[in-house]
mmCIF file of C-alpha atoms in Angstrom:
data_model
loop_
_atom_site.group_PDB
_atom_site.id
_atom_site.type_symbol
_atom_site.label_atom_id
_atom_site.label_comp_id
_atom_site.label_asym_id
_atom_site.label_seq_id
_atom_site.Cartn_x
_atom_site.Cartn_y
_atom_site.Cartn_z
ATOM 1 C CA UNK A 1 124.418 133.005 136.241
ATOM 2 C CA UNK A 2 122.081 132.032 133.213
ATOM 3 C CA UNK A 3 120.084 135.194 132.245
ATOM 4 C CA UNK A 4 116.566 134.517 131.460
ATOM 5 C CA UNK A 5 114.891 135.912 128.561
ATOM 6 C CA UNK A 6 111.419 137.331 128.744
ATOM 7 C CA UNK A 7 108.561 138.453 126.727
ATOM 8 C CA UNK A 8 105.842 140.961 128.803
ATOM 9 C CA UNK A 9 102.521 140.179 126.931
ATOM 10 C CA UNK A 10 100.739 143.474 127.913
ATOM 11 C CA UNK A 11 101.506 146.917 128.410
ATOM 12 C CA UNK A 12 99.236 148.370 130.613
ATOM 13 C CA UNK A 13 99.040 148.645 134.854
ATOM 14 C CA UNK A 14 100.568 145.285 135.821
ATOM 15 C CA UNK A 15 102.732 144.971 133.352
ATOM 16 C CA UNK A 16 104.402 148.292 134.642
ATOM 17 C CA UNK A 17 104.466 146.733 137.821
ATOM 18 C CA UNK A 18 106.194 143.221 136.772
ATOM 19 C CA UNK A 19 108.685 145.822 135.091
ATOM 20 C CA UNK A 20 109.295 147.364 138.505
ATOM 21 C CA UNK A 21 109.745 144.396 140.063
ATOM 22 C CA UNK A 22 111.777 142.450 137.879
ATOM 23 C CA UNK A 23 113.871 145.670 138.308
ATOM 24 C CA UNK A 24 115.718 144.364 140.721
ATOM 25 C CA UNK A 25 116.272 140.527 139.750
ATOM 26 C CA UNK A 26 119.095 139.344 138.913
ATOM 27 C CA UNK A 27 119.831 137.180 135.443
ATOM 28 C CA UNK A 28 117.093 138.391 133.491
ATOM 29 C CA UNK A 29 116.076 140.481 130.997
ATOM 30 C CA UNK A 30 113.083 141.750 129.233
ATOM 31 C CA UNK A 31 113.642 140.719 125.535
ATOM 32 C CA UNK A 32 110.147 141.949 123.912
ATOM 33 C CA UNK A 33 107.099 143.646 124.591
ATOM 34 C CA UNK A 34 103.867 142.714 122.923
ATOM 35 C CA UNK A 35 100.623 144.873 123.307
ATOM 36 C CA UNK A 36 97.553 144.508 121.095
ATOM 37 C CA UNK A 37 98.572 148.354 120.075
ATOM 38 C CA UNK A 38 101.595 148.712 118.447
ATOM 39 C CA UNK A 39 101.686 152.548 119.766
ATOM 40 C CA UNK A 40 101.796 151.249 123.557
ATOM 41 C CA UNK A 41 104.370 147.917 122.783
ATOM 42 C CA UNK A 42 106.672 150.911 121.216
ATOM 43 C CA UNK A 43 106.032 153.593 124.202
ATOM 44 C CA UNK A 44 106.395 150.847 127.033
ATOM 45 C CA UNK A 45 109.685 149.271 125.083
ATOM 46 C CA UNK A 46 111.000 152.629 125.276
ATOM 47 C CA UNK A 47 109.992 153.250 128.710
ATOM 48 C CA UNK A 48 111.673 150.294 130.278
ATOM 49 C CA UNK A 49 114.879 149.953 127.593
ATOM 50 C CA UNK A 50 113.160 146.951 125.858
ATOM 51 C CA UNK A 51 114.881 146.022 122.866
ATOM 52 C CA UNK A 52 111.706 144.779 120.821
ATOM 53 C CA UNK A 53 108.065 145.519 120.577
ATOM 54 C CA UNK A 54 105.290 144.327 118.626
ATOM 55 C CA UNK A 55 102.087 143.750 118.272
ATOM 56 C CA UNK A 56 102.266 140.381 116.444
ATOM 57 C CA UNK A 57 101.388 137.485 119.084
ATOM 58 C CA UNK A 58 102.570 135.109 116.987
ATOM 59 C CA UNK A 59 105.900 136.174 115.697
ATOM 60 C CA UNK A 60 106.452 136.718 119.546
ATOM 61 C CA UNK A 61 105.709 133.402 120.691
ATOM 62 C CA UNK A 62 107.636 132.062 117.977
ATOM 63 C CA UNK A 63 111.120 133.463 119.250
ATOM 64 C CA UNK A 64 113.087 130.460 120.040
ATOM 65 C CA UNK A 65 115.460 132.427 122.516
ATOM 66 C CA UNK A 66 112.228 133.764 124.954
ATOM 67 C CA UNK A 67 112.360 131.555 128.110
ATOM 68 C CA UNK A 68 109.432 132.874 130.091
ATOM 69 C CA UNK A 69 105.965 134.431 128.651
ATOM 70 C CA UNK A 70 104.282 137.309 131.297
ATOM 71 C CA UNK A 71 100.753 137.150 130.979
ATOM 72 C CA UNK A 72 99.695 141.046 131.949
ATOM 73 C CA UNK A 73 96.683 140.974 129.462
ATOM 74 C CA UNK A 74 93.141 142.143 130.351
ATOM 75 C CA UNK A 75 90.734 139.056 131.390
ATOM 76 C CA UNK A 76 89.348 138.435 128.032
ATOM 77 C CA UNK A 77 92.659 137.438 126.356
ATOM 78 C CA UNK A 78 94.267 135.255 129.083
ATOM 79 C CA UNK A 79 92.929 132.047 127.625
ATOM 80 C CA UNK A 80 93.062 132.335 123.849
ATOM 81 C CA UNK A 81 96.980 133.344 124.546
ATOM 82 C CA UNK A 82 97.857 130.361 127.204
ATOM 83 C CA UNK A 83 96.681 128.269 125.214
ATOM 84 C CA UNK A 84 98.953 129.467 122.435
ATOM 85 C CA UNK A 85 101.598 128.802 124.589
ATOM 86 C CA UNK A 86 101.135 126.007 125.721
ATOM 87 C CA UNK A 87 100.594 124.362 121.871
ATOM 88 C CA UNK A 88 104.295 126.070 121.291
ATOM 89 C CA UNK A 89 105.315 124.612 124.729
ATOM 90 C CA UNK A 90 106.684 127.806 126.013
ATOM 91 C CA UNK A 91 106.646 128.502 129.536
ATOM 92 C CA UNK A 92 103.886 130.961 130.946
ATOM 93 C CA UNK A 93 103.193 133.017 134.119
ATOM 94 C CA UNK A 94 100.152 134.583 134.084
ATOM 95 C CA UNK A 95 98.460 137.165 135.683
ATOM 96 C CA UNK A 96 95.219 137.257 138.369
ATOM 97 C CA UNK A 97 92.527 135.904 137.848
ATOM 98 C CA UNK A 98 93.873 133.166 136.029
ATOM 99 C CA UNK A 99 90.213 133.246 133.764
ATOM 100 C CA UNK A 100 87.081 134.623 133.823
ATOM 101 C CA UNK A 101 85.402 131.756 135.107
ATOM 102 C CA UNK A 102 85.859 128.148 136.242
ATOM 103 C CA UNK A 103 85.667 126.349 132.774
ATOM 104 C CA UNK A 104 88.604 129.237 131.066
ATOM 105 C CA UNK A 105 90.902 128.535 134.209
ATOM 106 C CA UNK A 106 90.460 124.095 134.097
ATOM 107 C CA UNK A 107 91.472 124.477 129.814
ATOM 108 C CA UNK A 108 94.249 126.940 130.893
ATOM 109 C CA UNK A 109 94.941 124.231 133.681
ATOM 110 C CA UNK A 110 94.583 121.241 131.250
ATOM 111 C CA UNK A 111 96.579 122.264 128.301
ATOM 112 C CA UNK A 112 99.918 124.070 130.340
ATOM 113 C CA UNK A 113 99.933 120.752 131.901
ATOM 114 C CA UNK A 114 99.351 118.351 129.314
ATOM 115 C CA UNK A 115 102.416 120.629 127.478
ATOM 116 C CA UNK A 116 104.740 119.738 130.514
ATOM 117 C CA UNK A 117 106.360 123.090 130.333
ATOM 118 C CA UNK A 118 106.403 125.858 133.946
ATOM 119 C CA UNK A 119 103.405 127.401 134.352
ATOM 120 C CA UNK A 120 102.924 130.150 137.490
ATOM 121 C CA UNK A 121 100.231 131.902 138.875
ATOM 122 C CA UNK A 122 100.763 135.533 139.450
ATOM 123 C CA UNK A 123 98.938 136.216 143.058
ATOM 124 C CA UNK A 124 100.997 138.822 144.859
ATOM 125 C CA UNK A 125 99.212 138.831 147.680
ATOM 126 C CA UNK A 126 101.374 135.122 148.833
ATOM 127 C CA UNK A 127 104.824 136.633 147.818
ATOM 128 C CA UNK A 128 103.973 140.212 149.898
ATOM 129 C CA UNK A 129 106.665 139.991 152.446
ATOM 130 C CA UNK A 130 104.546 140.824 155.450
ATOM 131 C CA UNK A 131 102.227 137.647 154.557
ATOM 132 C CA UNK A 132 104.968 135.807 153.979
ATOM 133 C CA UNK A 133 106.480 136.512 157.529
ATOM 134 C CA UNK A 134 103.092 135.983 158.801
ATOM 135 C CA UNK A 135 103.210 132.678 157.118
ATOM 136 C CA UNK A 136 106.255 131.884 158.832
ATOM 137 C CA UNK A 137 105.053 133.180 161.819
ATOM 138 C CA UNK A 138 102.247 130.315 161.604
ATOM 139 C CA UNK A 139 103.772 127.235 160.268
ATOM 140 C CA UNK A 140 105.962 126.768 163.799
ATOM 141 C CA UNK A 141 102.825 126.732 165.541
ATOM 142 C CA UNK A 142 103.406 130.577 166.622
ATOM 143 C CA UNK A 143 99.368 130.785 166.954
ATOM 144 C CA UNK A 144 98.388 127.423 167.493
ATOM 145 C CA UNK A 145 95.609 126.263 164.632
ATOM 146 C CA UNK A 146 94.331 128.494 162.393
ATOM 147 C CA UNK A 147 90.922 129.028 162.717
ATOM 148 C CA UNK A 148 89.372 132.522 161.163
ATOM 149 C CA UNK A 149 91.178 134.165 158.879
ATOM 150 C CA UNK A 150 90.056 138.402 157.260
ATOM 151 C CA UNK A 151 91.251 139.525 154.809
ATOM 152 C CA UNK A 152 90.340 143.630 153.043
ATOM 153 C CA UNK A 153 91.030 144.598 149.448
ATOM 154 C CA UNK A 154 89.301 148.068 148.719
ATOM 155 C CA UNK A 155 89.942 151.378 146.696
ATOM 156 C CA UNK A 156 87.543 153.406 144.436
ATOM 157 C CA UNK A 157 87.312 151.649 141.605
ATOM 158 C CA UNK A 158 89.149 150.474 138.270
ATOM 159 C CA UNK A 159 91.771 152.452 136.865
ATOM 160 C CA UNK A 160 91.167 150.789 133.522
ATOM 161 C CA UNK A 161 87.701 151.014 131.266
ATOM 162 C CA UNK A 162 87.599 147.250 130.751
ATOM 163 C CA UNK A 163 87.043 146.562 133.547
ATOM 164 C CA UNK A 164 83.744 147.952 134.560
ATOM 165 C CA UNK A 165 82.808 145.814 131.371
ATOM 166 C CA UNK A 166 81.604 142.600 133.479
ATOM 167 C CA UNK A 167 80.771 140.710 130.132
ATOM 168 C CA UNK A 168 85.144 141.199 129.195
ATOM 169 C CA UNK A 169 86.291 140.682 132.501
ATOM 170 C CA UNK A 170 84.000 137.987 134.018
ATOM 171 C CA UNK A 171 82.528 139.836 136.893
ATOM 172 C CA UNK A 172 82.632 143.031 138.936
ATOM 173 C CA UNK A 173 84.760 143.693 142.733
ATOM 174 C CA UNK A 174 84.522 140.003 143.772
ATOM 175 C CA UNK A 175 85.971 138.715 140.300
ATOM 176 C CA UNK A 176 88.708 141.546 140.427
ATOM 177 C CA UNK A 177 89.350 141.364 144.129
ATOM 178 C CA UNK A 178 88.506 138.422 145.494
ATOM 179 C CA UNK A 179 91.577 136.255 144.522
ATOM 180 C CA UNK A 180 94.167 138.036 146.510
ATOM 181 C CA UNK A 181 91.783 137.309 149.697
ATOM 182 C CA UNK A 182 90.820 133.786 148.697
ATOM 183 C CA UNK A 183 94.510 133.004 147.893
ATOM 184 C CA UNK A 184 95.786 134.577 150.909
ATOM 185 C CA UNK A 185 92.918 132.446 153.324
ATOM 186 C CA UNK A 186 94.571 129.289 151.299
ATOM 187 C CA UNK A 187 98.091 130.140 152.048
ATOM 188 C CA UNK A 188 97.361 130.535 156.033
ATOM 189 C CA UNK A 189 95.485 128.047 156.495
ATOM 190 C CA UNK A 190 97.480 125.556 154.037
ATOM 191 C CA UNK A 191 96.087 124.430 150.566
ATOM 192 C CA UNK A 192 95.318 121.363 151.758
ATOM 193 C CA UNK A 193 92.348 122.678 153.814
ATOM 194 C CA UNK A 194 90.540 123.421 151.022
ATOM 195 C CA UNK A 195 87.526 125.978 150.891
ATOM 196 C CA UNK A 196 84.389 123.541 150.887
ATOM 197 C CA UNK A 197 81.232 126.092 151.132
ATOM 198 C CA UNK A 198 81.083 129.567 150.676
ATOM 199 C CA UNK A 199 78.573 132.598 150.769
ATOM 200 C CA UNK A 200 78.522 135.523 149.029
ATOM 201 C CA UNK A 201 76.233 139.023 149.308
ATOM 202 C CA UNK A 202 76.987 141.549 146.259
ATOM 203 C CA UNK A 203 75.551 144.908 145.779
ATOM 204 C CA UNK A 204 76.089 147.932 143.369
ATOM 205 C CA UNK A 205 75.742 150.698 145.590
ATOM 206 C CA UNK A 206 77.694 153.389 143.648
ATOM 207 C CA UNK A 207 78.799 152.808 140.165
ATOM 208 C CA UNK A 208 75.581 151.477 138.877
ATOM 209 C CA UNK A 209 75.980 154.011 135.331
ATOM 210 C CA UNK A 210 79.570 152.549 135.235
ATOM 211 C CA UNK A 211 78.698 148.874 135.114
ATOM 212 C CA UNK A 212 76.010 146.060 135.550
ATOM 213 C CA UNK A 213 78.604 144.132 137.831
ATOM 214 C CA UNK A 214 78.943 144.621 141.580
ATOM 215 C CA UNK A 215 80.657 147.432 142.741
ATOM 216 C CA UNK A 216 81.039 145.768 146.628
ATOM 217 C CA UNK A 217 80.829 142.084 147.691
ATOM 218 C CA UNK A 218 81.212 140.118 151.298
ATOM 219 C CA UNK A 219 82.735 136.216 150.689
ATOM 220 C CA UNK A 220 82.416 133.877 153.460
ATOM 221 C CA UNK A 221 84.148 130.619 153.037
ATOM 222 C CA UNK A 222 84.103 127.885 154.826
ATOM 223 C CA UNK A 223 87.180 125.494 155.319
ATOM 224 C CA UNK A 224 87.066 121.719 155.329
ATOM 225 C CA UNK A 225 89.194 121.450 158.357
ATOM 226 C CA UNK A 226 86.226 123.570 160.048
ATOM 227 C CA UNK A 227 88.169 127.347 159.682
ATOM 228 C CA UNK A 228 86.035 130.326 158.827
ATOM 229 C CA UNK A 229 87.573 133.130 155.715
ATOM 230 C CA UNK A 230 85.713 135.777 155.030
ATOM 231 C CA UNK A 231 86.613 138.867 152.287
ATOM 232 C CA UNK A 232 85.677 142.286 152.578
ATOM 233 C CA UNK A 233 85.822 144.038 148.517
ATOM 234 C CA UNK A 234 85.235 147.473 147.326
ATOM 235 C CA UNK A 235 85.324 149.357 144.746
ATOM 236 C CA UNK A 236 83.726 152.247 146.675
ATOM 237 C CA UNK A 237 86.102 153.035 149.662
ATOM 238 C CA UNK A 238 88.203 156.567 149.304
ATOM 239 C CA UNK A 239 91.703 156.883 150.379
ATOM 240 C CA UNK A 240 93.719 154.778 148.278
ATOM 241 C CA UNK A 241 94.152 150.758 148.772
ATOM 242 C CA UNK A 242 93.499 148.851 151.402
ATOM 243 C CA UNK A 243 95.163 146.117 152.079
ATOM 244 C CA UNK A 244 94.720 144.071 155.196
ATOM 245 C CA UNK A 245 94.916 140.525 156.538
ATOM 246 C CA UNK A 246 93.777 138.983 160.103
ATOM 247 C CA UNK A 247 94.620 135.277 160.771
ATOM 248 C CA UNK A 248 93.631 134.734 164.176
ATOM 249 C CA UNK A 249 94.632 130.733 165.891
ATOM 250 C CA UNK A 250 93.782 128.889 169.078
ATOM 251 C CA UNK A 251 96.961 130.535 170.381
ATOM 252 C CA UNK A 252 97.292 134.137 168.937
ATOM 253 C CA UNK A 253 96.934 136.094 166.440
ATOM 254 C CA UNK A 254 98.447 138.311 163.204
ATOM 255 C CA UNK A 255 97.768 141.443 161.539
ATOM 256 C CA UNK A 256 98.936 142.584 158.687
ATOM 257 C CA UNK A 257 98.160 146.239 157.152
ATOM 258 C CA UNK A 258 100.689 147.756 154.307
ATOM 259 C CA UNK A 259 98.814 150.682 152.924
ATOM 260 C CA UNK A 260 97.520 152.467 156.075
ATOM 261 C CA UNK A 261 100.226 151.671 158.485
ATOM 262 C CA UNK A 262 102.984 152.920 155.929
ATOM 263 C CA UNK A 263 106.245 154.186 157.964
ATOM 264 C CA UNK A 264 105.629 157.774 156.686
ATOM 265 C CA UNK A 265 102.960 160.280 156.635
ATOM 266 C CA UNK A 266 102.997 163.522 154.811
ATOM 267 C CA UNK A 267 100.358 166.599 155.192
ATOM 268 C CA UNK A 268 101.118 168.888 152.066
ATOM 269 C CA UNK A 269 99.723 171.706 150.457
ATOM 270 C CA UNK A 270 100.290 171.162 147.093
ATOM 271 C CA UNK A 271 100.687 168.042 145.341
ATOM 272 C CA UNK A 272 103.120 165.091 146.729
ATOM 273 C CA UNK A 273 103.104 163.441 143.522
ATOM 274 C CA UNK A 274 102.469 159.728 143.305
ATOM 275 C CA UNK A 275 101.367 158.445 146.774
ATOM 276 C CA UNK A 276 100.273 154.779 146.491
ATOM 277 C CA UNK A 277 98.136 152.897 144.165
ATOM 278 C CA UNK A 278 94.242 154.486 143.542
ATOM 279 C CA UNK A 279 94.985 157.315 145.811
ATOM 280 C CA UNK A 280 92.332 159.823 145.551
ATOM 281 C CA UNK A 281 94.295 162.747 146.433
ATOM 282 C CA UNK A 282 97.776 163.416 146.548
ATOM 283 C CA UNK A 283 97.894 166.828 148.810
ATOM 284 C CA UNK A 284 96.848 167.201 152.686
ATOM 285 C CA UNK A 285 97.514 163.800 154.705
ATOM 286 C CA UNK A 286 98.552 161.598 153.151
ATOM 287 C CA UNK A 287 100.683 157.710 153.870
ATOM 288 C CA UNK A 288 102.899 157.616 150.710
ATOM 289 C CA UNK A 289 103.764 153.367 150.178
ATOM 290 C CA UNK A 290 107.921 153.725 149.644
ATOM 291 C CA UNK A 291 109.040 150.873 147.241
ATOM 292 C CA UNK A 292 105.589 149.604 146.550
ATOM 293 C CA UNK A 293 106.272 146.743 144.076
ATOM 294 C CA UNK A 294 108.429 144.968 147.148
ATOM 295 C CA UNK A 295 105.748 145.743 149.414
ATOM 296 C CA UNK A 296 102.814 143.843 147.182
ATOM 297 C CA UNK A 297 105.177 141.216 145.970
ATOM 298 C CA UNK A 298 105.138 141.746 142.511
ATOM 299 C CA UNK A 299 109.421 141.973 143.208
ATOM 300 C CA UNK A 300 109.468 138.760 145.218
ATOM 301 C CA UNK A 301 107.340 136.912 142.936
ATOM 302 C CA UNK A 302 109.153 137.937 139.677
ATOM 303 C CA UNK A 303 112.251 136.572 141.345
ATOM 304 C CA UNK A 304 110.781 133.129 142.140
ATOM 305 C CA UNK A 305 109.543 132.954 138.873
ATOM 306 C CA UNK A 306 112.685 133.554 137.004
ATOM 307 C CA UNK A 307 114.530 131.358 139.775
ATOM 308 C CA UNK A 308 112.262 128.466 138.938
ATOM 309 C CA UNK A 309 112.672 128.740 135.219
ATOM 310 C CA UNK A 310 116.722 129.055 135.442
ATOM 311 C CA UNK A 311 115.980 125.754 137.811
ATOM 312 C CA UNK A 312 113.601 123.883 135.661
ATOM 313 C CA UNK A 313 111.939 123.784 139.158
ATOM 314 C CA UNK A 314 107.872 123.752 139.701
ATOM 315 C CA UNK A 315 106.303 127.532 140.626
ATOM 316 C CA UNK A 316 104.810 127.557 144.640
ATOM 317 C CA UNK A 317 101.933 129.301 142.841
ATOM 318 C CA UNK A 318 101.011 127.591 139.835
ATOM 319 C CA UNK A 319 97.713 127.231 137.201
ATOM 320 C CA UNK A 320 96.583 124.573 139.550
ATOM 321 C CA UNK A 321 96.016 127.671 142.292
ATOM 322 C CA UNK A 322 94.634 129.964 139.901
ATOM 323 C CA UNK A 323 92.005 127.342 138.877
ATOM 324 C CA UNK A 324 91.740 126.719 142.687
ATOM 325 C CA UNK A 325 90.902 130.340 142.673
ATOM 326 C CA UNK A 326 88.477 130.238 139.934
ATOM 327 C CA UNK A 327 86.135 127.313 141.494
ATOM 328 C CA UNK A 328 85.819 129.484 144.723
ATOM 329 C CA UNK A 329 84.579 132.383 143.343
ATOM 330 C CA UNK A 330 82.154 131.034 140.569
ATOM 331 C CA UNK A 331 81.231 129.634 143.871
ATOM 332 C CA UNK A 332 80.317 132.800 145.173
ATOM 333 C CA UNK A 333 78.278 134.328 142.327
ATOM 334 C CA UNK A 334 76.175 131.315 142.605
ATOM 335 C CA UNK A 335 75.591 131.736 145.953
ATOM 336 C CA UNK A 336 75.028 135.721 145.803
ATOM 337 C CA UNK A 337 72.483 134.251 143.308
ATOM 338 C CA UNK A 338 70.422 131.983 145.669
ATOM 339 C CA UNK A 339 71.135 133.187 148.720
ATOM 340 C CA UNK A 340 72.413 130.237 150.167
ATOM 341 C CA UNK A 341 75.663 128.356 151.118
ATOM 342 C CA UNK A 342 77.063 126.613 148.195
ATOM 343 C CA UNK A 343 79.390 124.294 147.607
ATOM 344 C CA UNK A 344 82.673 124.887 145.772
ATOM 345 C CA UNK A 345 82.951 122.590 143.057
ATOM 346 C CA UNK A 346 86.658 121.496 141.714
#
């Protein structure tokens, strides 16, 4: 088997989660790490038994033996660096959301394509192997035609500073949320039903000192084969994440839940240790998430990744989505801003 060579742009909190999950692919291996500090490239090379750091973008895309390019980079750098790599022609995966708004993601779009080289979109949420099963649960007709679909992403807020900073990151809990829902409603349904209208209400409720962005948000969108999605996002809720899907068809109906219906519970009196991601306490009860980077899909989607670029084969998730993404909830903030349906524009 060919091993892959990699270069993780980023060393912050996805980053250490592609690490996990790449853990346990085969035929690859994590060449160099670049961070924009050259103290965190060197601490998360020695954490994960990199080889290389730096903190030269350049002289990292300029390796001829790097195969694949991770984009784990806060919002505000995923354009200038795709497009870097896609003028070097190197092949890119990167992160959610693919851009901070609808014009970033369509000159992402337009220049990995126009390079002709693999580009992937990073949504865990369609490589989760509970929505996966659920996909396979629908595409034999298990619950006739899809016609609602819900979908819940909520925890207390950004573990990061950045991104309370709406003006960095292109928008509050909708723009940080929202695209593992609106991905997820696409994936059920089928991407060729493609969201035509949708609503939006956003409100700061709690973290109005922390940001000028929306700290909750409601998404209704409306499918042009007549479904119904709708996305429930907060950065409010206590308890650690919650992640949950309903797809519900003319002839049944699927639930998915992998953060509160974990297959243990623990009630401690002193500190578990780490329980799942934004937990807000780790003693009394608590659902710890074992192997949480399989559960979410960051392992599953690592894998196809690598298996596509060892394949010269075309991501199932690619910039197109991402920009798919993008259009849906720029969507959204227009319609939070009139009050009204709006159309999604691609």
């Amino acid at each position: 088997m060919k091993t892959v060579s990699i270069a993780m742009l980023g060393s912050g909190f996805v980053a250490e989660f592609y690490m996990q999950g790449l853990r346990d692919v085969a035929g690859q291996q994590v060449a160099v790490n670049y961070s924009r500090s050259p103290a965190h490239a060197r601490e998360f090379a020695e954490r994960w038994d990199i080889p290389e750091s730096t903190s030269n973008l350049a002289k990292a895309i300029a390796r001829d033996d790097i195969e694949l390019f991770i984009i784990a980079l806060p919002n505000e750098a995923h354009l200038p660096v795709s497009l870097e790599l896609s003028r070097a022609r190197r092949n890119q995966v990167c992160t959610k959301p693919l851009a901070r708004s609808r014009a970033e993601a369509r000159q992402m779009l337009q220049a990995a394509v126009k390079s002709g080289v693999l580009h992937g979109y990073a949504e865990t949420e369609v490589f989760a192997p509970a929505v996966v099963k659920a996909k396979e649960t629908i595409d034999p007709g298990g619950v006739g035609r899809v016609i609602w679909v819900r979908s819940r992403e909520s925890h207390s807020g950004p573990h990061s500073a950045h991104f309370w900073d709406i003006e960095k990151t292109g928008g509050g809990a909708m723009n940080d949320l929202a695209p593992h829902c609106i991905e997820a409603a696409r994936y059920f349904f089928g991407k060729q039903d493609r969201v035509s209208e949708v609503m939006a209400w956003l409100g700061t409720l709690v973290h109005g000192k922390r940001t000028s962005g929306e700290d909750n948000a409601l998404l209704v969108m409306k499918m042009s084969g007549g479904g119904i999605a709708h996305c429930e996002l907060s950065w409010t809720t206590k308890g650690g994440l919650d992640l949950r899907n309903e797809i519900h068809g003319s002839e049944g109906s699927i639930f998915t839940d992998v953060t509160r219906g974990t297959p243990i519970q623990a009630f401690t009196t002193r500190s578990a240790g780490y329980v799942v991601e934004k937990a807000d306490i780790d003693f009394g009860w608590t659902r710890p998430l074992p192997e949480e980077a399989f559960t979410y899909g960051y392992q599953a989607e690592m894998r196809h990744f690598v298996e596509c670029v060892r394949a010269g084969q075309t991501p199932r998730e690619s910039y197109a989505d991402g920009y798919a993404v993008n259009c849906v909830i720029e969507a959204g903030y227009a319609s939070a801003r009139t009050g009204r349906w709006t159309r999604v524009k691609y």
